Coordinates of C-alpha atoms in Angstrom, one line a residue:
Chain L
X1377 CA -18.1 -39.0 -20.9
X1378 CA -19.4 -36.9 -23.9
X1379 CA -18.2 -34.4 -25.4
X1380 CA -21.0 -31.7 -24.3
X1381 CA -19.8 -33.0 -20.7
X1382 CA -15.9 -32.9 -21.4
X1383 CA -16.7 -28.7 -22.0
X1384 CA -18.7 -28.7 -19.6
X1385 CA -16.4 -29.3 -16.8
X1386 CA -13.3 -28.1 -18.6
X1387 CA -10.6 -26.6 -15.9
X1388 CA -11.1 -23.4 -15.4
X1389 CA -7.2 -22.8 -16.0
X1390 CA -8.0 -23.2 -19.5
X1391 CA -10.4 -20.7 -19.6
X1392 CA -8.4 -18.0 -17.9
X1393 CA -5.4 -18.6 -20.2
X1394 CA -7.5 -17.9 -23.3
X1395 CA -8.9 -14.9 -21.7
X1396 CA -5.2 -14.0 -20.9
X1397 CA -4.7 -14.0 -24.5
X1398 CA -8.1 -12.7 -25.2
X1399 CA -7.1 -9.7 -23.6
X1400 CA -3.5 -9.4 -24.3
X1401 CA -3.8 -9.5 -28.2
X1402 CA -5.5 -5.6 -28.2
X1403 CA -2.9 -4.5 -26.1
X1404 CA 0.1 -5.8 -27.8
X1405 CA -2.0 -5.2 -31.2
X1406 CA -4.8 -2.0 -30.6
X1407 CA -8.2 -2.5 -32.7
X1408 CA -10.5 -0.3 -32.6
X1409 CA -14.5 -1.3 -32.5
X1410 CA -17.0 1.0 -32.9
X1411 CA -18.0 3.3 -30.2
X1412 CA -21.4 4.7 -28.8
X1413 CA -21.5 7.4 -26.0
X1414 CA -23.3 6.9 -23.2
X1415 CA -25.6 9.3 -21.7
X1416 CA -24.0 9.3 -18.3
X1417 CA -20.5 9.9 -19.8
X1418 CA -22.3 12.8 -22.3
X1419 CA -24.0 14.4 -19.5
X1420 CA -20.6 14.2 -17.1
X1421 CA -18.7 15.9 -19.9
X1422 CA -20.9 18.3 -20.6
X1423 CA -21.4 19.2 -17.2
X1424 CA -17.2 19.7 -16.8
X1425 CA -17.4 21.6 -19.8
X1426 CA -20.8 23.9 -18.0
X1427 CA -18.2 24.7 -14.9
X1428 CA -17.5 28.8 -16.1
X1429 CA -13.8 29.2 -16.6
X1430 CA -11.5 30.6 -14.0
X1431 CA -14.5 28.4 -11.1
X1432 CA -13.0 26.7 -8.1
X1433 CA -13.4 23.3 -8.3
X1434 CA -13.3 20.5 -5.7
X1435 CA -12.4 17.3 -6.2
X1436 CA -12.2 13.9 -4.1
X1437 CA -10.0 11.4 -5.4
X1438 CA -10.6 8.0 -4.6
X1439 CA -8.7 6.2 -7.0
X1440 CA -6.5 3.2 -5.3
X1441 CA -3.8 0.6 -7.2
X1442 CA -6.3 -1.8 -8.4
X1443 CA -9.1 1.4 -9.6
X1444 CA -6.4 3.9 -10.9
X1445 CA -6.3 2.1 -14.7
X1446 CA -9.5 2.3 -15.2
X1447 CA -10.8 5.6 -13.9
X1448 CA -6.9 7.5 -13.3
X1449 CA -7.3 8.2 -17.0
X1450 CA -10.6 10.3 -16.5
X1451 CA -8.9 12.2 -13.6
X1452 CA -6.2 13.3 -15.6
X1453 CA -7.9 14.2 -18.3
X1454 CA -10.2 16.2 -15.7
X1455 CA -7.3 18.1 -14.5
X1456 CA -6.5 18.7 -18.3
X1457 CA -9.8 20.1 -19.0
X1458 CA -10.3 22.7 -15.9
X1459 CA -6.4 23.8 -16.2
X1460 CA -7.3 25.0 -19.9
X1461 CA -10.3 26.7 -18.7
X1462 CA -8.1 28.3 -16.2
X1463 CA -10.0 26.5 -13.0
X1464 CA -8.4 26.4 -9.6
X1465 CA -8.7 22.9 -8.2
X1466 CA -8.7 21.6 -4.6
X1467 CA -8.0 17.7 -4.8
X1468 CA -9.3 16.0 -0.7
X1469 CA -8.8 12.3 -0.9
X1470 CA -10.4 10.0 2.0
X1471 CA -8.4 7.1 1.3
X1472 CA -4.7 6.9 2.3
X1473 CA -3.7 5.2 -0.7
X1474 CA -5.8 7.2 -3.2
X1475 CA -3.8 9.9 -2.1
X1476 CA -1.0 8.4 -4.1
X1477 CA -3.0 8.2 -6.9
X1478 CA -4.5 11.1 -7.0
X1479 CA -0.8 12.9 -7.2
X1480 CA 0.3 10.7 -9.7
X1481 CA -2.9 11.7 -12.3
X1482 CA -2.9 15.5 -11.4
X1483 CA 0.9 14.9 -12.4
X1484 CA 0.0 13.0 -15.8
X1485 CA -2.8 15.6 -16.3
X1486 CA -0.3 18.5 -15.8
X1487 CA 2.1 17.1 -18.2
X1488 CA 0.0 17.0 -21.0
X1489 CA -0.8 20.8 -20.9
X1490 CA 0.6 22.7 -23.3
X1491 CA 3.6 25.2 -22.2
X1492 CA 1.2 28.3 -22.5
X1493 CA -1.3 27.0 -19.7
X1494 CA -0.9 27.9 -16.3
X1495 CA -0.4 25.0 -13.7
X1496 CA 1.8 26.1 -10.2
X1497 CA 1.0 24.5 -7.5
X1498 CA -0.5 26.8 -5.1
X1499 CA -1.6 28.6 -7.6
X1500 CA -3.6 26.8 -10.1
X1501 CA -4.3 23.7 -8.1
X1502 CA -3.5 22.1 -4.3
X1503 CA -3.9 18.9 -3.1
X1504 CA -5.3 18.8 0.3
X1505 CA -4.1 15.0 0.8
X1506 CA -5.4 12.1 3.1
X1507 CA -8.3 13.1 5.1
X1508 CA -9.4 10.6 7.5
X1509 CA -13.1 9.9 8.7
X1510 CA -14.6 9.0 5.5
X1511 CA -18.1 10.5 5.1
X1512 CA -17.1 11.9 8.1
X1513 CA -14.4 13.6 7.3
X1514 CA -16.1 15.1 4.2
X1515 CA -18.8 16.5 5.9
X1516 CA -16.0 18.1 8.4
X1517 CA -14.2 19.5 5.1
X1518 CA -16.8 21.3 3.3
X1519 CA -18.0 22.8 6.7
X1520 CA -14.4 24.1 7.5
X1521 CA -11.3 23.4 5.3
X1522 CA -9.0 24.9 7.9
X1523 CA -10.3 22.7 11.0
X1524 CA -9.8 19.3 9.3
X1525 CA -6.6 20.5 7.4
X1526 CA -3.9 22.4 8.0
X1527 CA -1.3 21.0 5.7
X1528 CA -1.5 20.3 2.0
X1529 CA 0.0 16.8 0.7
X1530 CA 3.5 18.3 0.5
X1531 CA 3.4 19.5 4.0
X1532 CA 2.8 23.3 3.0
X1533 CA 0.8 24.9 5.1
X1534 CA -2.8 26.3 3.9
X1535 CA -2.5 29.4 5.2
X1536 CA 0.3 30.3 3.4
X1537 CA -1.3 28.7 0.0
X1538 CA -2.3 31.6 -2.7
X1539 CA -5.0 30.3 -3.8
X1540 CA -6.2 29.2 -0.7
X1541 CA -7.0 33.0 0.6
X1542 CA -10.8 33.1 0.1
X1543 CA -11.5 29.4 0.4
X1544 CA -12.6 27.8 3.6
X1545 CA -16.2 26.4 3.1
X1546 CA -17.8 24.1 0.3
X1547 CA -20.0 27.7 -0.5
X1548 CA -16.4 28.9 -1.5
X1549 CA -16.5 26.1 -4.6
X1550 CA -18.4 26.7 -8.3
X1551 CA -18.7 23.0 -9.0
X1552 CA -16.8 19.3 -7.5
X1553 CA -16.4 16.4 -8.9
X1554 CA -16.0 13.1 -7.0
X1555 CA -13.4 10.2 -8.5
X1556 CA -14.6 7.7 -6.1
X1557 CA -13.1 4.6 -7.7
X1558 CA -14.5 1.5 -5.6
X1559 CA -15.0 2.9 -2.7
X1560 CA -18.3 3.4 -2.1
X1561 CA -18.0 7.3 -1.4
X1562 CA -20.1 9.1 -4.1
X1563 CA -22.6 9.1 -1.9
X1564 CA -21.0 11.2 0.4
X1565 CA -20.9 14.0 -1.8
X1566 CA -24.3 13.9 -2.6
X1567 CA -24.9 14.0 1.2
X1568 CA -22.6 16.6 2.6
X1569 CA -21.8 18.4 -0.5
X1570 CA -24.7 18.6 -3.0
X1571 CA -27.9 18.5 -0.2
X1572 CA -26.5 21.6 2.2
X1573 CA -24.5 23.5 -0.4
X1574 CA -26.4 22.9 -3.9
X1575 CA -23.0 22.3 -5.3
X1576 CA -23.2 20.6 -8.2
X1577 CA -21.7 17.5 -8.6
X1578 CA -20.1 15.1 -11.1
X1579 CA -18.9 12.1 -10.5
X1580 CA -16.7 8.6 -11.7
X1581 CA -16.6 5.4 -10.1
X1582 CA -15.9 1.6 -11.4
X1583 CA -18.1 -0.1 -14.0
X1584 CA -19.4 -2.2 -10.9
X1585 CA -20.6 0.9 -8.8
X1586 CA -22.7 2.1 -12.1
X1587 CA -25.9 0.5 -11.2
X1588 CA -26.2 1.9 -7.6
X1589 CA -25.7 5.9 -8.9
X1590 CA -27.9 5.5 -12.1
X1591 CA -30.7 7.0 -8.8
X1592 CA -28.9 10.1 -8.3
X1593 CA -28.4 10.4 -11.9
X1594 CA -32.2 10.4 -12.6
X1595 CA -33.2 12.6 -9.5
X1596 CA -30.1 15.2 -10.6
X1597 CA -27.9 15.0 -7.5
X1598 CA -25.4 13.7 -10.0
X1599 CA -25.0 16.1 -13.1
X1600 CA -23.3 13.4 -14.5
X1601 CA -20.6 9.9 -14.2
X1602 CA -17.7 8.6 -16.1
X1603 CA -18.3 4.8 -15.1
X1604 CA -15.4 2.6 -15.5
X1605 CA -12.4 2.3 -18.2
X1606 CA -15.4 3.0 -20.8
X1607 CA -16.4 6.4 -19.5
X1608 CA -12.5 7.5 -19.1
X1609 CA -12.3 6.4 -22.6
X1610 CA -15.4 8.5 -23.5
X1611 CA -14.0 11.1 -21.9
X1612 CA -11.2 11.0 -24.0
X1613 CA -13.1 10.3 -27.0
X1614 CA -15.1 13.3 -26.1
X1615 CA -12.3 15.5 -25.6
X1616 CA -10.0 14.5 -28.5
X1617 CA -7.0 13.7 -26.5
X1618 CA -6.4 10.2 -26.5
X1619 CA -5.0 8.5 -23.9
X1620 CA -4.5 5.3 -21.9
X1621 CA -8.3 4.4 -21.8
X1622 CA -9.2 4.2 -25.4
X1623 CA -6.8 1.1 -25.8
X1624 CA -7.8 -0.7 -22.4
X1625 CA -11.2 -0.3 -23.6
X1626 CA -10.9 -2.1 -26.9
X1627 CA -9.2 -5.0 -24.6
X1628 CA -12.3 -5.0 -22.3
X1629 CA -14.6 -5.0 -24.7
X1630 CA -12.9 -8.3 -26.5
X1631 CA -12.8 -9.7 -22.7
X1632 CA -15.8 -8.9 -22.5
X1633 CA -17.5 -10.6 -25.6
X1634 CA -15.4 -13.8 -24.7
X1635 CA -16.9 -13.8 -21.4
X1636 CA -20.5 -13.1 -23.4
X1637 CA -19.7 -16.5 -25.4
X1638 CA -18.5 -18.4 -22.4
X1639 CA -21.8 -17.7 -20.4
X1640 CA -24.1 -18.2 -23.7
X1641 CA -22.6 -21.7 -24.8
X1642 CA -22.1 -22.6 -20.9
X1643 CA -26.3 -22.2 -20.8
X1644 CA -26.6 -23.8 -24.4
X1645 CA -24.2 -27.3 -23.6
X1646 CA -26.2 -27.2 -20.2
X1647 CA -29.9 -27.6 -22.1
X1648 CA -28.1 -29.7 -24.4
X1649 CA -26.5 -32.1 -21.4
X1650 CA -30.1 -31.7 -19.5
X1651 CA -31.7 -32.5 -22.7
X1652 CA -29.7 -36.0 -22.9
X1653 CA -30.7 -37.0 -19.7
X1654 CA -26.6 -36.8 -18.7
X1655 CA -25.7 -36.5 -14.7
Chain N
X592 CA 20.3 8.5 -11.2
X593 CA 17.7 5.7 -11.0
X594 CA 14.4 6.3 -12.6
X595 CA 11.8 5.3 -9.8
X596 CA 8.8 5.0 -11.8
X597 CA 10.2 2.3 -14.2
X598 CA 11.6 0.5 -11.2
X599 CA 8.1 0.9 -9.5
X600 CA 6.4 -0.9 -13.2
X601 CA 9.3 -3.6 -13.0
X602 CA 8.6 -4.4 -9.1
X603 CA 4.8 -3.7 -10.4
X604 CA 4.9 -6.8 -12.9
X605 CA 6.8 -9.2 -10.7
X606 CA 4.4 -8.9 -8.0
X607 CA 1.5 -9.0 -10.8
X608 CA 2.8 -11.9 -13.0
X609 CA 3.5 -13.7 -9.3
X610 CA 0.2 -12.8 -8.0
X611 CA -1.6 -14.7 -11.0
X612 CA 0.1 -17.9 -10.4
X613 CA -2.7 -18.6 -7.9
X614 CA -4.8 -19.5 -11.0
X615 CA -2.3 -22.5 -11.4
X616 CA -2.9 -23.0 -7.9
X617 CA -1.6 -21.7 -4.3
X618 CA 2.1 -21.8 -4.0
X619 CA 4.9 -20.0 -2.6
X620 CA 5.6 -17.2 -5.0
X621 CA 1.3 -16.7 -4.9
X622 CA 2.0 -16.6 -1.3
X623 CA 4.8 -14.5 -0.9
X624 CA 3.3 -12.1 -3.1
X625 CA 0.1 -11.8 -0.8
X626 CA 1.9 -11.2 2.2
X627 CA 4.6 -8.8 1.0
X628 CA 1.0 -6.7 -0.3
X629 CA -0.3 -6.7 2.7
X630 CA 2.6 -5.7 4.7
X631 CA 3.6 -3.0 2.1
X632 CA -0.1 -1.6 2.3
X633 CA -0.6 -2.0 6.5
X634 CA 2.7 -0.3 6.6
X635 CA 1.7 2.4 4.4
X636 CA -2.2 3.0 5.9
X637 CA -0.2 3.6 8.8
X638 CA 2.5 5.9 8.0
X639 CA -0.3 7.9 6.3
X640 CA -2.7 7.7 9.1
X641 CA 0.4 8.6 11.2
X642 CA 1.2 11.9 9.3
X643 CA -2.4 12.5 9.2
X644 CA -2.2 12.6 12.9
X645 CA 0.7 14.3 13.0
X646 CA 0.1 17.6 10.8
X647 CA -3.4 18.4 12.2
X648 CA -3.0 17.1 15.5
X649 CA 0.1 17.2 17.3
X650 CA 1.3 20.2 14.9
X651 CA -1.8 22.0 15.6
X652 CA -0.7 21.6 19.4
X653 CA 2.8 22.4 19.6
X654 CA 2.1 25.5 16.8
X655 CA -1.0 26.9 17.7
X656 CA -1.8 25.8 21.6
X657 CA -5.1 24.2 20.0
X658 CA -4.9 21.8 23.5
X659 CA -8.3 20.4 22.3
X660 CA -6.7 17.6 19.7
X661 CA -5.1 16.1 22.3
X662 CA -8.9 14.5 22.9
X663 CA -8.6 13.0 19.6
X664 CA -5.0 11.5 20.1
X665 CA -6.2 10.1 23.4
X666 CA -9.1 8.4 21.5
X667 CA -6.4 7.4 18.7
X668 CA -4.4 5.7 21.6
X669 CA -7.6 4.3 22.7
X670 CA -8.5 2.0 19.6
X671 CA -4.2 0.3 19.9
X672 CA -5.5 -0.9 23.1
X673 CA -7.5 -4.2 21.1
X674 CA -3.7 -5.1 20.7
X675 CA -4.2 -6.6 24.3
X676 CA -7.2 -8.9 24.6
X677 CA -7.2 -7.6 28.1
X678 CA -7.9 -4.3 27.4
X679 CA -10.1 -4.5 23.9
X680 CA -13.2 -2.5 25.7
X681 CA -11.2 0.2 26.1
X682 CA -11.3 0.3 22.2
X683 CA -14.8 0.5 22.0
X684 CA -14.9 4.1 23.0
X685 CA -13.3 5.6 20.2
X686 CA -15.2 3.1 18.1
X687 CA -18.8 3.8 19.6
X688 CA -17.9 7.6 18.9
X689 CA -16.8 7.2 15.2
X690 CA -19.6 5.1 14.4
X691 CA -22.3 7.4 15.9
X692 CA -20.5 10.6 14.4
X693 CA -20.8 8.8 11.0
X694 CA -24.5 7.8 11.3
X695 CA -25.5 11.7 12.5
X696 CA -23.7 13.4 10.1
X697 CA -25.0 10.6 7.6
X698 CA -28.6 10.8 8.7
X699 CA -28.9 14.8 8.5
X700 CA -29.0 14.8 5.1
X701 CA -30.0 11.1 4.3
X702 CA -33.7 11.5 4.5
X703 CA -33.4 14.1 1.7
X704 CA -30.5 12.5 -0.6
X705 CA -31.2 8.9 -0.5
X706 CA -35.3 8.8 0.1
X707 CA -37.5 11.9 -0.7
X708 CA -35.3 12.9 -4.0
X709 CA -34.7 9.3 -5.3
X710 CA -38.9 9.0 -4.7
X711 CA -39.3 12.5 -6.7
X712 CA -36.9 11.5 -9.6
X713 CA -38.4 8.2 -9.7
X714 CA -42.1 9.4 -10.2
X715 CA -41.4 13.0 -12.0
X716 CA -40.1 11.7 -15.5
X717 CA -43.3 9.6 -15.7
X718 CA -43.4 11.1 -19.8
X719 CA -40.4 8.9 -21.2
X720 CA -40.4 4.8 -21.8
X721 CA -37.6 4.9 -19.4
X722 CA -39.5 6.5 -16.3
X723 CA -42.7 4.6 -16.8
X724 CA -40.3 1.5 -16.8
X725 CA -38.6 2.9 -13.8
X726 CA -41.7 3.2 -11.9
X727 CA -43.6 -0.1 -12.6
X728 CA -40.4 -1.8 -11.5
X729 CA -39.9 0.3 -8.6
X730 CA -43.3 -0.3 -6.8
X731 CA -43.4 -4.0 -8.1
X732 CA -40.0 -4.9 -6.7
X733 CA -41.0 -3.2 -3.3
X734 CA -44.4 -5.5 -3.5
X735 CA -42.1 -8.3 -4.1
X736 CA -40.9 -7.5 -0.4
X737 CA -44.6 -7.3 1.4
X738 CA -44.9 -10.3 3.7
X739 CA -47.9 -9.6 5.1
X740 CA -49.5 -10.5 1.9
X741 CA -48.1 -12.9 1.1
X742 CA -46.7 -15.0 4.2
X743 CA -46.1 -18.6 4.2
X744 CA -47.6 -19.1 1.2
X745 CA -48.3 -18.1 -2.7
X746 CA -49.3 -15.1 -3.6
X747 CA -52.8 -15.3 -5.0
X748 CA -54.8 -13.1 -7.2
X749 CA -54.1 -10.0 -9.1
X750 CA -51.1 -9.4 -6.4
X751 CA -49.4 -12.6 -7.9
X752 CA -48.7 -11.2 -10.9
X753 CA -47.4 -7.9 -9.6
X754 CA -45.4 -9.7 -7.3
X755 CA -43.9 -12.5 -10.2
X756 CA -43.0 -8.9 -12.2
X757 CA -41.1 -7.5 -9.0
X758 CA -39.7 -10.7 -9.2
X759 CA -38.7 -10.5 -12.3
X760 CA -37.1 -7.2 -12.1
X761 CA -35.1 -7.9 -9.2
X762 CA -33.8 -10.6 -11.4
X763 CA -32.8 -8.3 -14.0
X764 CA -31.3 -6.0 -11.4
X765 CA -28.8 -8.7 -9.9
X766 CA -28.0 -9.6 -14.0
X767 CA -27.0 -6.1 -14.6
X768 CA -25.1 -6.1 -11.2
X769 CA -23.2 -9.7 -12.0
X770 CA -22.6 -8.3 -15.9
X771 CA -21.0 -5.3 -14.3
X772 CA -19.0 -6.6 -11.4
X773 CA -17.4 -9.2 -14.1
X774 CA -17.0 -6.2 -16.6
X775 CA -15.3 -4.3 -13.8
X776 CA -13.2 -7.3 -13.0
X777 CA -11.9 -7.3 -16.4
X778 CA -10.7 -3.9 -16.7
X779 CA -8.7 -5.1 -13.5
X780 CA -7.1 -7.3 -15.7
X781 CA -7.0 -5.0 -18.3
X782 CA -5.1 -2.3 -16.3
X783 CA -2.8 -4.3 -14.7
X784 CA -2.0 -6.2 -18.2
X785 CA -1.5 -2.5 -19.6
X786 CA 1.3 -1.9 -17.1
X787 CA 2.8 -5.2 -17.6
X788 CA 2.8 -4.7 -21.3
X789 CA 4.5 -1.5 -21.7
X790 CA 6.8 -1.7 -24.2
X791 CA 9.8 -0.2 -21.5
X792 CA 8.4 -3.4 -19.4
X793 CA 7.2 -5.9 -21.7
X794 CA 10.9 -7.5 -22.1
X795 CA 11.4 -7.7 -18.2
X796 CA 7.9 -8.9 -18.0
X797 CA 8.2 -11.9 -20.5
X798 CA 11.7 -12.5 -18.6
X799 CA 9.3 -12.9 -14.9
X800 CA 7.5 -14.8 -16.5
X801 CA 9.9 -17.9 -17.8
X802 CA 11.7 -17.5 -14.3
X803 CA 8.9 -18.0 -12.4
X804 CA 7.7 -20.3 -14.4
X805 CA 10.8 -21.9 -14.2
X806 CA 10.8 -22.2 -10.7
X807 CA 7.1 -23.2 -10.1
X808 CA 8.0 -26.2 -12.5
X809 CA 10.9 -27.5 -10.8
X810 CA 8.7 -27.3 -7.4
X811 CA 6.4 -29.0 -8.9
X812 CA 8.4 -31.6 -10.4
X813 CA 10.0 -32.1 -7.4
X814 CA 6.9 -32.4 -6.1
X815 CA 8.2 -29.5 -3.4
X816 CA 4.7 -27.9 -4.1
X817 CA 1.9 -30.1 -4.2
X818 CA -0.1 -29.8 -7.3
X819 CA -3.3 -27.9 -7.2
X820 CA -6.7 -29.9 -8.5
X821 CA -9.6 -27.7 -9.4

């Protein structure tokens, strides 16, 4: 067997465990490579920034385990960014587990604020917790908080929330902004939150879900999208408060360019192999 | 008093480091790992579904005499009934309602979102490289999809070429979407490597690792677990 053969079908073991170290190295060791930002990730940042201080803000969190390091890092940075403009935020989430999450961020996001910025719960932000029904369930929120939820995710009841008073209806909101991770759900907002309320919306999802949004980017349903670990890291770039995305995204993009030079000399030993007339 | 988040990153990287033994091939640990997962996460949908339940349905009952949730709970008791092969059309009830909830409240605003506004913004920014690019390989990818044209056969004539461009674009399309499922299958790595590899975890990690390592090689020496060929 010759040698363009041997590479060719090398065990794919092999491969994985040099991408294991492909990708461990910038974690144990953080590079830096140089950075460009994209427009999405410009326009979703300047759109947060836009929101007028003191807004009420809603905002679905759809983060699960395998999503939260790679777009919990925008969320949390989020929460950072309205709390110092002195926003009032309503966190829905409609996955059971992204509930979880969703606490965990708005807790990291809380704890990087300095002393001086207000952040009570109840006060400055509530989470609403699990709502079932998916798009459903959504479209049941933004018509009537207090018919699909009487309870926030602590078990305190809404009526007896402060900031709460005035706020029963998507109207009641300045801006939202939807975390969907994987799930799919972005667009959910555009449908029952941005077409029968004009509330504007942002939006962050995984680097995989990209593609199908780039649509409402360029008709404006979407003011704007962090995508993946690159757009939290933007974010943070953006914002000057670096954070857990800057360094996975150095280790992606090494990841990534081994994958690059995997597919490119995969095509170039197959021409080569085709070439030799080899079986 | 026991710190639960660092004993939630420990448990974390065991599961993780176990988890991606199934690149050596299937074996007990791999296994284990799946299973505990998916009983963890069954168990926790359903406690969470449970107290979804229970706040806004039987609370709203027993607080507020809101006797109307009890529809919902009898259509939640409904869709346990495929537990029983027996009664599984009893289930379809709830089911048929959900689904045809979804798709109403779905296709209200649907026409608008997803079709007239995506055709608006697709032929408004016809100024910039990027909208006439957008718009060339809109139409020819939909021509790429008209049979009537071109059925059972080649396409012939000045259609062929539009159709070879749609063609062409729809290629680039499913690139971008393979590049961006792999990148976003990489920052899966990524993030779960970060946990792993946090300094307070690191040690304990490396220590999961030469034990199960340890393990999977005497099982495999022993030829307890057969080895895995790719």
């Amino acid at each position: 067997m010759s040698i363009v053969k041997k590479m060719l079908n090398i065990d794919g073991r092999i491969l994985f465990v040099i991408m294991f170290i492909a990708v461990a190295f910038p974690l144990l060791h953080p590079i830096v490579l140089p950075m460009v930002i994209q427009p999405y990730s410009q326009q979703a940042y300047d759109f947060a920034n836009s929101i007028p201080n003191g807004s009420y803000v809603l905002v679905e969190g759809g983060n699960i385990a395998a999503t939260d390091p790679a777009c919990g890092p925008a969320l949390s940075l989020f929460v950072y960014h309205m709390m110092t403009k002195n926003c009032k935020l309503v966190f829905f989430e409609l996955t059971a587990e992204g509930a979880f999450w969703t606490q965990k961020e708005i807790n990291v996001g809380l704890g990087k604020l300095p002393a001086s910025v207000p952040a009570q719960n109840g006060v400055n932000w509530v989470n609403l917790g699990y709502i079932a029904g998916q798009e459903s369930g959504a479209a049941a929120l933004a018509a009537n908080i207090r018919s699909t939820v009487s309870k926030d995710y602590f078990g305190t009841s809404i009526d007896t929330i402060p900031m709460m008073n005035n706020i029963n209806t998507a109207k009641d909101f300045q801006a939202a902004f939807w975390f969907g991770g994987s799930e799919g759900s972005v667009p959910y907002g555009v449908r029952q939150l941005v077409m029968p309320y004009n509330l504007p919306l942002g939006a962050s999802c995984t680097t995989n879900e990209a593609p199908n949004y780039s649509p409402y980017l360029q008709a404006g349903q979407l003011k704007g999208l962090f995508a993946g670990v690159r757009g939290s890291a933007e974010y943070e770039f953006l914002m000057g408060v670096p954070g857990t995305a800057l360094g996975q995204s150095m280790a992606t993009n090494i990841g990534g360019l081994y994958w690059l030079i995997l597919i490119l000399l995969g095509n170039i030993l197959y021409f080569i192999s085709r070439a030799r007339g080899e079986k | 008093m026991m710190d639960w988040v660092f004993l939630g990153l420990l448990v974390g990287s065991l599961g993780m480091i176990g988890a991606y033994t199934v690149l050596i091939g299937e074996n007990p640990i791999s296994k284990a790992v799946e299973n505990i997962y998916m009983g963890i996460l069954s168990g926790y949908l359903f406690a969470m579904n449970w107290d979804f339940i229970n706040r806004n349905a039987i609370a709203n009952i027993q607080a507020n005499g809101q006797y109307v949730y009890i529809i919902s709970i009898i259509l939640c008791l409904m869709l346990v009934s495929r537990l029983n092969p027996k009664w599984i059309w009893v289930s379809r009830y709830p089911v048929a309602l959900t689904i045809g909830v979804g798709m109403g409240i779905a296709i209200r605003t649907t026409v608008i979102a997803d079709f007239l506004t995506q055709v608006q913004g697709t032929i408004i920014p016809f100024n910039t490289l990027n909208g006439i690019v957008l718009i060339i390989g809109s139409i020819s990818a939909i021509t790429y999809f008209l049979w009537t044209t071109n059925y059972w056969g080649k396409a012939t004539g000045s259609y062929h070429y539009l159709n070879q461009l749609g063609r062409l674009f729809l290629l680039v399309a499913f690139g971008v979407t393979y590049g961006q499922t792999v990148s976003m299958r990489l920052e899966l790595v990524v993030g779960t490597m970060y946990n792993i590899l946090l300094p307070d975890v690191a040690i304990y990690s490396y220590a999961f690792v030469v034990i199960i390592g340890i393990v999977l090689y005497y099982g495999y020496s022993t030829k307890r677990i057969k080895w895995y060929k790719s």
